Amino acid sequence: MRFLGRALQLFGLVVLPLSMVLELSKLLGRDFGVSDMVIMLVAGSAAFLMGRIIEGYGRG
């Protein structure tokens, strides 16, 4: 459980900077847009929060 929680936290921390790098370098080959960045922000935050909750259950 703790490993899954840590992995989700790491994923949540990596998603937003990765999306910014992909946007700036135009590696996606299309307009990424602000709405997609907001979706990735929400997904990263949700993954981090869920990882924190799961890690907390794993400790107890």
PDB file of C-alpha atoms in Angstrom:
ATOM      1  CA  MET A   1       0.000   0.000   0.000  1.00  0.00           C
ATOM      2  CA  ARG A   2       2.781   2.404   0.862  1.00  0.00           C
ATOM      3  CA  PHE A   3       4.497   1.770  -2.485  1.00  0.00           C
ATOM      4  CA  LEU A   4       1.290   2.486  -4.408  1.00  0.00           C
ATOM      5  CA  GLY A   5       0.782   5.687  -2.423  1.00  0.00           C
ATOM      6  CA  ARG A   6       4.332   6.847  -3.060  1.00  0.00           C
ATOM      7  CA  ALA A   7       4.023   6.024  -6.766  1.00  0.00           C
ATOM      8  CA  LEU A   8       0.827   8.059  -7.065  1.00  0.00           C
ATOM      9  CA  GLN A   9       2.448  10.972  -5.271  1.00  0.00           C
ATOM     10  CA  LEU A  10       5.437  10.848  -7.588  1.00  0.00           C
ATOM     11  CA  PHE A  11       3.136  10.667 -10.618  1.00  0.00           C
ATOM     12  CA  GLY A  12       1.200  13.677  -9.346  1.00  0.00           C
ATOM     13  CA  LEU A  13       4.398  15.681  -8.922  1.00  0.00           C
ATOM     14  CA  VAL A  14       5.722  14.781 -12.369  1.00  0.00           C
ATOM     15  CA  VAL A  15       2.573  15.342 -14.467  1.00  0.00           C
ATOM     16  CA  LEU A  16       2.407  19.136 -14.403  1.00  0.00           C
ATOM     17  CA  PRO A  17       6.091  19.906 -15.117  1.00  0.00           C
ATOM     18  CA  LEU A  18       6.018  17.274 -17.860  1.00  0.00           C
ATOM     19  CA  SER A  19       2.977  18.901 -19.448  1.00  0.00           C
ATOM     20  CA  MET A  20       4.701  22.302 -19.331  1.00  0.00           C
ATOM     21  CA  VAL A  21       7.817  20.912 -21.017  1.00  0.00           C
ATOM     22  CA  LEU A  22       5.718  19.233 -23.712  1.00  0.00           C
ATOM     23  CA  GLU A  23       3.853  22.498 -24.306  1.00  0.00           C
ATOM     24  CA  LEU A  24       7.002  24.619 -24.537  1.00  0.00           C
ATOM     25  CA  SER A  25       8.903  22.237 -26.784  1.00  0.00           C
ATOM     26  CA  LYS A  26       5.882  21.548 -29.039  1.00  0.00           C
ATOM     27  CA  LEU A  27       6.628  17.807 -28.955  1.00  0.00           C
ATOM     28  CA  LEU A  28       2.932  16.971 -29.095  1.00  0.00           C
ATOM     29  CA  GLY A  29       2.645  18.273 -32.637  1.00  0.00           C
ATOM     30  CA  ARG A  30      -0.550  20.184 -31.959  1.00  0.00           C
ATOM     31  CA  ASP A  31      -1.794  23.078 -29.855  1.00  0.00           C
ATOM     32  CA  PHE A  32      -1.932  21.850 -26.290  1.00  0.00           C
ATOM     33  CA  GLY A  33      -3.833  24.784 -24.853  1.00  0.00           C
ATOM     34  CA  VAL A  34      -4.644  26.045 -21.404  1.00  0.00           C
ATOM     35  CA  SER A  35      -7.682  23.800 -20.941  1.00  0.00           C
ATOM     36  CA  ASP A  36      -5.513  20.703 -21.335  1.00  0.00           C
ATOM     37  CA  MET A  37      -3.021  22.135 -18.862  1.00  0.00           C
ATOM     38  CA  VAL A  38      -5.823  22.645 -16.323  1.00  0.00           C
ATOM     39  CA  ILE A  39      -6.983  19.051 -16.834  1.00  0.00           C
ATOM     40  CA  MET A  40      -3.442  17.797 -16.209  1.00  0.00           C
ATOM     41  CA  LEU A  41      -3.199  20.051 -13.129  1.00  0.00           C
ATOM     42  CA  VAL A  42      -6.399  18.568 -11.693  1.00  0.00           C
ATOM     43  CA  ALA A  43      -5.314  15.009 -12.558  1.00  0.00           C
ATOM     44  CA  GLY A  44      -1.902  15.528 -10.957  1.00  0.00           C
ATOM     45  CA  SER A  45      -3.399  17.062  -7.835  1.00  0.00           C
ATOM     46  CA  ALA A  46      -5.952  14.262  -7.530  1.00  0.00           C
ATOM     47  CA  ALA A  47      -3.267  11.606  -7.996  1.00  0.00           C
ATOM     48  CA  PHE A  48      -1.078  13.225  -5.357  1.00  0.00           C
ATOM     49  CA  LEU A  49      -3.963  13.483  -2.890  1.00  0.00           C
ATOM     50  CA  MET A  50      -5.055   9.884  -3.461  1.00  0.00           C
ATOM     51  CA  GLY A  51      -1.446   8.758  -3.054  1.00  0.00           C
ATOM     52  CA  ARG A  52      -1.190  10.625   0.218  1.00  0.00           C
ATOM     53  CA  ILE A  53      -4.389   9.021   1.525  1.00  0.00           C
ATOM     54  CA  ILE A  54      -3.328   5.527   0.432  1.00  0.00           C
ATOM     55  CA  GLU A  55       0.114   5.979   1.974  1.00  0.00           C
ATOM     56  CA  GLY A  56      -1.538   7.075   5.224  1.00  0.00           C
ATOM     57  CA  TYR A  57      -3.639   3.914   5.295  1.00  0.00           C
ATOM     58  CA  GLY A  58      -0.544   1.838   4.599  1.00  0.00           C
ATOM     59  CA  ARG A  59       1.229   3.152   7.682  1.00  0.00           C
ATOM     60  CA  GLY A  60      -1.594   2.361  10.121  1.00  0.00           C
TER      61      GLY A  60
END
